[in-house]
Amino acid sequence: NLRIRLTETRETKNSTLMPNNSIAGDLPRDDDLNAILQIKKGTVDEQPRGGPKKNFTFKVSEGFLILKAKIHIHASPLPDDAPIFFKKSKNATQAQYVEMTAENFVEYLKARWSKITELDMTRWGAANTTAAAGTFFEVFVYKPRFVYKSRPAAQARQEMRRATAAAVRRERIRIQNHAQANNLQIGPIHLQHLAVHNARNARAAADGAE
């Protein structure tokens, strides 16, 4: 089961800006970046089209596992081993989506950042906005159809309630300690989502081991 271990790669901790070959300059490490999550109903082999979209923000400094936790929260219920696919350029086709992992997280974000054009910069300048605010990083997950059929909303709510208050409190403390040790900013709503998510998955792992 997915267990959100709050660790960072060395690359995400080195500097405020991530050196990058882009007309927009370096990829910001600590700024809020915009993500669009599309949830495709079916498997990769089925190549499903469309699907609901969710918008959220993330920071490079938070690392891949925090991004993954946010995706699982927005796409719940989602199989814990569901891969996350990333669109490295604006014009990439579905067949060109690449799987994002902790190892290539920063590399793929830099690749998308490097696709910013002079026209983009001109348009954002006219709108008095920044490259960080104007760029959207697109991620995709495939949710097998059996997940929709076998886990109705009532069941999903019941599973969420299984995370006891004590377990959530423990996770909150653990996340807060990690954030302080690594100089990370995690808001109260985000903190609560992560604590509940971790507590629920820890319970599921314990149930599986019994």
mmCIF file of C-alpha atoms in Angstrom:
data_model
loop_
_atom_site.group_PDB
_atom_site.id
_atom_site.type_symbol
_atom_site.label_atom_id
_atom_site.label_comp_id
_atom_site.label_asym_id
_atom_site.label_seq_id
_atom_site.Cartn_x
_atom_site.Cartn_y
_atom_site.Cartn_z
ATOM 1 C CA ASN A 1 0.000 0.000 0.000
ATOM 2 C CA LEU A 2 1.037 3.566 -0.606
ATOM 3 C CA ARG A 3 2.837 4.961 2.409
ATOM 4 C CA ILE A 4 3.792 8.605 2.094
ATOM 5 C CA ARG A 5 7.329 8.760 3.422
ATOM 6 C CA LEU A 6 8.248 12.404 3.655
ATOM 7 C CA THR A 7 11.674 12.334 2.049
ATOM 8 C CA GLU A 8 13.242 14.554 -0.576
ATOM 9 C CA THR A 9 15.825 13.989 -3.236
ATOM 10 C CA ARG A 10 19.114 15.824 -2.852
ATOM 11 C CA GLU A 11 18.318 17.809 -5.984
ATOM 12 C CA THR A 12 15.104 19.293 -4.557
ATOM 13 C CA LYS A 13 16.936 20.559 -1.450
ATOM 14 C CA ASN A 14 19.980 22.186 -3.000
ATOM 15 C CA SER A 15 18.710 25.641 -3.966
ATOM 16 C CA THR A 16 15.727 27.947 -4.242
ATOM 17 C CA LEU A 17 15.905 27.835 -8.048
ATOM 18 C CA MET A 18 16.404 24.708 -10.124
ATOM 19 C CA PRO A 19 18.909 25.533 -12.948
ATOM 20 C CA ASN A 20 17.176 25.003 -16.245
ATOM 21 C CA ASN A 21 17.616 25.808 -19.931
ATOM 22 C CA SER A 22 14.470 27.894 -20.348
ATOM 23 C CA ILE A 23 13.610 31.330 -21.678
ATOM 24 C CA ALA A 24 11.683 31.783 -18.430
ATOM 25 C CA GLY A 25 14.833 31.299 -16.357
ATOM 26 C CA ASP A 26 15.273 28.693 -13.658
ATOM 27 C CA LEU A 27 12.480 26.440 -12.458
ATOM 28 C CA PRO A 28 11.306 27.804 -9.069
ATOM 29 C CA ARG A 29 11.828 25.440 -6.169
ATOM 30 C CA ASP A 30 9.574 27.011 -3.540
ATOM 31 C CA ASP A 31 6.881 28.775 -5.593
ATOM 32 C CA ASP A 32 3.404 27.325 -5.982
ATOM 33 C CA LEU A 33 3.155 25.678 -9.401
ATOM 34 C CA ASN A 34 -0.114 24.815 -11.126
ATOM 35 C CA ALA A 35 -1.043 21.229 -11.892
ATOM 36 C CA ILE A 36 -3.953 19.836 -13.855
ATOM 37 C CA LEU A 37 -4.852 16.263 -13.008
ATOM 38 C CA GLN A 38 -6.955 14.312 -15.501
ATOM 39 C CA ILE A 39 -8.525 11.075 -14.288
ATOM 40 C CA LYS A 40 -9.018 8.686 -17.183
ATOM 41 C CA LYS A 41 -11.551 5.887 -16.706
ATOM 42 C CA GLY A 42 -9.952 2.677 -17.884
ATOM 43 C CA THR A 43 -6.465 1.224 -18.298
ATOM 44 C CA VAL A 44 -3.437 2.457 -20.231
ATOM 45 C CA ASP A 45 -3.986 -0.282 -22.831
ATOM 46 C CA GLU A 46 -7.537 0.929 -23.436
ATOM 47 C CA GLN A 47 -6.269 4.480 -24.131
ATOM 48 C CA PRO A 48 -9.459 6.097 -22.765
ATOM 49 C CA ARG A 49 -10.274 9.631 -23.837
ATOM 50 C CA GLY A 50 -11.453 12.494 -21.698
ATOM 51 C CA GLY A 51 -12.140 12.182 -17.998
ATOM 52 C CA PRO A 52 -12.693 14.641 -15.143
ATOM 53 C CA LYS A 53 -10.006 17.217 -14.371
ATOM 54 C CA LYS A 54 -8.861 18.609 -11.035
ATOM 55 C CA ASN A 55 -6.654 21.648 -10.448
ATOM 56 C CA PHE A 56 -4.220 21.913 -7.546
ATOM 57 C CA THR A 57 -0.849 23.443 -6.671
ATOM 58 C CA PHE A 58 2.454 21.900 -5.642
ATOM 59 C CA LYS A 59 6.062 22.889 -4.978
ATOM 60 C CA VAL A 60 9.199 21.282 -6.379
ATOM 61 C CA SER A 61 10.704 21.422 -2.892
ATOM 62 C CA GLU A 62 7.924 19.205 -1.527
ATOM 63 C CA GLY A 63 9.170 16.308 -3.649
ATOM 64 C CA PHE A 64 7.441 13.641 -5.698
ATOM 65 C CA LEU A 65 5.780 11.800 -2.824
ATOM 66 C CA ILE A 66 3.834 14.872 -1.726
ATOM 67 C CA LEU A 67 2.710 15.358 -5.329
ATOM 68 C CA LYS A 68 1.643 11.704 -5.420
ATOM 69 C CA ALA A 69 -0.287 12.081 -2.169
ATOM 70 C CA LYS A 70 -2.175 15.087 -3.550
ATOM 71 C CA ILE A 71 -3.046 13.150 -6.706
ATOM 72 C CA HIS A 72 -4.360 10.213 -4.685
ATOM 73 C CA ILE A 73 -6.468 12.581 -2.595
ATOM 74 C CA HIS A 74 -8.016 14.213 -5.675
ATOM 75 C CA ALA A 75 -8.493 10.915 -7.570
ATOM 76 C CA SER A 76 -9.684 8.811 -4.615
ATOM 77 C CA PRO A 77 -10.447 5.946 -4.705
ATOM 78 C CA LEU A 78 -7.360 5.032 -6.727
ATOM 79 C CA PRO A 79 -5.254 1.853 -6.605
ATOM 80 C CA ASP A 80 -2.161 2.532 -4.505
ATOM 81 C CA ASP A 81 0.152 1.288 -7.251
ATOM 82 C CA ALA A 82 -1.464 3.379 -9.981
ATOM 83 C CA PRO A 83 1.312 5.012 -12.059
ATOM 84 C CA ILE A 84 1.326 8.756 -12.614
ATOM 85 C CA PHE A 85 1.800 9.955 -16.181
ATOM 86 C CA PHE A 86 3.160 13.339 -17.148
ATOM 87 C CA LYS A 87 2.836 15.489 -20.253
ATOM 88 C CA LYS A 88 6.346 16.822 -20.975
ATOM 89 C CA SER A 89 5.205 19.236 -23.695
ATOM 90 C CA LYS A 90 1.965 21.048 -24.505
ATOM 91 C CA ASN A 91 1.485 19.172 -27.772
ATOM 92 C CA ALA A 92 2.340 15.650 -26.579
ATOM 93 C CA THR A 93 -0.186 12.990 -27.591
ATOM 94 C CA GLN A 94 -1.588 10.453 -25.153
ATOM 95 C CA ALA A 95 0.837 7.839 -26.508
ATOM 96 C CA GLN A 96 3.717 10.170 -25.589
ATOM 97 C CA TYR A 97 2.836 10.540 -21.902
ATOM 98 C CA VAL A 98 5.704 9.436 -19.678
ATOM 99 C CA GLU A 99 5.524 7.817 -16.258
ATOM 100 C CA MET A 100 6.711 10.128 -13.496
ATOM 101 C CA THR A 101 8.659 8.713 -10.553
ATOM 102 C CA ALA A 102 10.701 10.080 -7.671
ATOM 103 C CA GLU A 103 13.814 9.580 -9.780
ATOM 104 C CA ASN A 104 12.699 11.659 -12.784
ATOM 105 C CA PHE A 105 10.375 14.104 -10.981
ATOM 106 C CA VAL A 106 12.622 17.174 -11.271
ATOM 107 C CA GLU A 107 13.949 16.201 -14.706
ATOM 108 C CA TYR A 108 10.448 16.037 -16.194
ATOM 109 C CA LEU A 109 9.347 19.298 -14.567
ATOM 110 C CA LYS A 110 12.420 20.988 -16.036
ATOM 111 C CA ALA A 111 11.629 19.489 -19.444
ATOM 112 C CA ARG A 112 8.135 21.007 -19.389
ATOM 113 C CA TRP A 113 9.485 24.335 -18.085
ATOM 114 C CA SER A 114 11.966 24.451 -20.961
ATOM 115 C CA LYS A 115 9.069 24.388 -23.459
ATOM 116 C CA ILE A 116 7.978 27.892 -22.470
ATOM 117 C CA THR A 117 8.142 30.156 -25.531
ATOM 118 C CA GLU A 118 8.698 33.847 -26.166
ATOM 119 C CA LEU A 119 5.034 34.079 -27.114
ATOM 120 C CA ASP A 120 4.097 32.642 -23.714
ATOM 121 C CA MET A 121 6.304 35.196 -21.960
ATOM 122 C CA THR A 122 4.817 38.056 -23.994
ATOM 123 C CA ARG A 123 1.271 36.930 -23.249
ATOM 124 C CA TRP A 124 1.966 36.551 -19.512
ATOM 125 C CA GLY A 125 3.698 39.932 -19.428
ATOM 126 C CA ALA A 126 0.638 41.585 -20.997
ATOM 127 C CA ALA A 127 -1.524 39.901 -18.384
ATOM 128 C CA ASN A 128 0.845 40.964 -15.585
ATOM 129 C CA THR A 129 1.442 37.388 -14.520
ATOM 130 C CA THR A 130 4.530 35.198 -14.115
ATOM 131 C CA ALA A 131 5.763 32.055 -15.811
ATOM 132 C CA ALA A 132 5.140 30.107 -12.599
ATOM 133 C CA ALA A 133 1.534 31.297 -12.483
ATOM 134 C CA GLY A 134 0.941 30.862 -16.209
ATOM 135 C CA THR A 135 2.425 27.388 -16.696
ATOM 136 C CA PHE A 136 0.284 24.304 -16.110
ATOM 137 C CA PHE A 137 1.905 20.941 -15.463
ATOM 138 C CA GLU A 138 -0.433 18.212 -16.703
ATOM 139 C CA VAL A 139 -0.550 14.835 -14.974
ATOM 140 C CA PHE A 140 -2.778 11.856 -15.658
ATOM 141 C CA VAL A 141 -3.867 8.724 -13.860
ATOM 142 C CA TYR A 142 -5.809 5.777 -15.199
ATOM 143 C CA LYS A 143 -8.538 4.495 -12.901
ATOM 144 C CA PRO A 144 -9.613 0.941 -13.818
ATOM 145 C CA ARG A 145 -13.353 0.649 -14.336
ATOM 146 C CA PHE A 146 -13.657 -2.028 -11.641
ATOM 147 C CA VAL A 147 -12.656 0.609 -9.066
ATOM 148 C CA TYR A 148 -15.768 2.605 -9.936
ATOM 149 C CA LYS A 149 -17.975 -0.471 -9.817
ATOM 150 C CA SER A 150 -16.613 -2.148 -6.711
ATOM 151 C CA ARG A 151 -16.031 0.872 -4.474
ATOM 152 C CA PRO A 152 -19.101 3.119 -4.302
ATOM 153 C CA ALA A 153 -18.963 6.474 -2.579
ATOM 154 C CA ALA A 154 -20.420 5.082 0.662
ATOM 155 C CA GLN A 155 -17.633 2.521 0.894
ATOM 156 C CA ALA A 156 -14.982 5.137 0.193
ATOM 157 C CA ARG A 157 -16.372 7.277 3.028
ATOM 158 C CA GLN A 158 -16.434 4.272 5.348
ATOM 159 C CA GLU A 159 -12.790 3.496 4.592
ATOM 160 C CA MET A 160 -11.836 7.097 5.267
ATOM 161 C CA ARG A 161 -13.468 6.896 8.721
ATOM 162 C CA ARG A 162 -11.230 3.953 9.580
ATOM 163 C CA ALA A 163 -8.362 6.342 10.138
ATOM 164 C CA THR A 164 -8.792 6.902 13.881
ATOM 165 C CA ALA A 165 -8.340 10.287 15.495
ATOM 166 C CA ALA A 166 -5.267 9.046 17.371
ATOM 167 C CA ALA A 167 -3.603 7.790 14.181
ATOM 168 C CA VAL A 168 -4.305 11.067 12.403
ATOM 169 C CA ARG A 169 -2.810 13.022 15.318
ATOM 170 C CA ARG A 170 0.344 10.888 15.187
ATOM 171 C CA GLU A 171 0.685 11.479 11.450
ATOM 172 C CA ARG A 172 0.159 15.216 11.861
ATOM 173 C CA ILE A 173 2.998 15.375 14.398
ATOM 174 C CA ARG A 174 5.275 13.287 12.172
ATOM 175 C CA ILE A 175 4.585 15.488 9.129
ATOM 176 C CA GLN A 176 5.014 18.707 11.123
ATOM 177 C CA ASN A 177 8.349 17.491 12.514
ATOM 178 C CA HIS A 178 9.542 16.638 9.017
ATOM 179 C CA ALA A 179 8.390 20.008 7.658
ATOM 180 C CA GLN A 180 10.229 21.900 10.403
ATOM 181 C CA ALA A 181 13.407 19.848 9.932
ATOM 182 C CA ASN A 182 13.390 20.494 6.185
ATOM 183 C CA ASN A 183 12.125 24.096 6.230
ATOM 184 C CA LEU A 184 8.937 23.187 4.341
ATOM 185 C CA GLN A 185 5.690 25.148 4.430
ATOM 186 C CA ILE A 186 2.616 22.902 4.677
ATOM 187 C CA GLY A 187 -0.737 24.605 5.179
ATOM 188 C CA PRO A 188 -3.321 23.311 7.689
ATOM 189 C CA ILE A 189 -5.706 21.885 5.065
ATOM 190 C CA HIS A 190 -2.887 20.170 3.169
ATOM 191 C CA LEU A 191 -1.490 18.887 6.489
ATOM 192 C CA GLN A 192 -4.837 17.383 7.465
ATOM 193 C CA HIS A 193 -5.257 15.701 4.067
ATOM 194 C CA LEU A 194 -1.787 14.151 4.286
ATOM 195 C CA ALA A 195 -2.309 13.017 7.884
ATOM 196 C CA VAL A 196 -5.608 11.315 7.067
ATOM 197 C CA HIS A 197 -4.159 9.777 3.900
ATOM 198 C CA ASN A 198 -1.135 8.369 5.752
ATOM 199 C CA ALA A 199 -3.201 7.095 8.659
ATOM 200 C CA ARG A 200 -5.670 5.341 6.362
ATOM 201 C CA ASN A 201 -2.930 3.631 4.368
ATOM 202 C CA ALA A 202 -1.049 2.620 7.491
ATOM 203 C CA ARG A 203 -4.245 0.966 8.739
ATOM 204 C CA ALA A 204 -4.735 -0.797 5.411
ATOM 205 C CA ALA A 205 -1.151 -2.098 5.515
ATOM 206 C CA ALA A 206 -1.696 -3.407 9.046
ATOM 207 C CA ASP A 207 -4.926 -5.132 8.013
ATOM 208 C CA GLY A 208 -3.134 -6.804 5.105
ATOM 209 C CA ALA A 209 -0.449 -8.144 7.404
ATOM 210 C CA GLU A 210 -2.901 -9.781 9.809
#
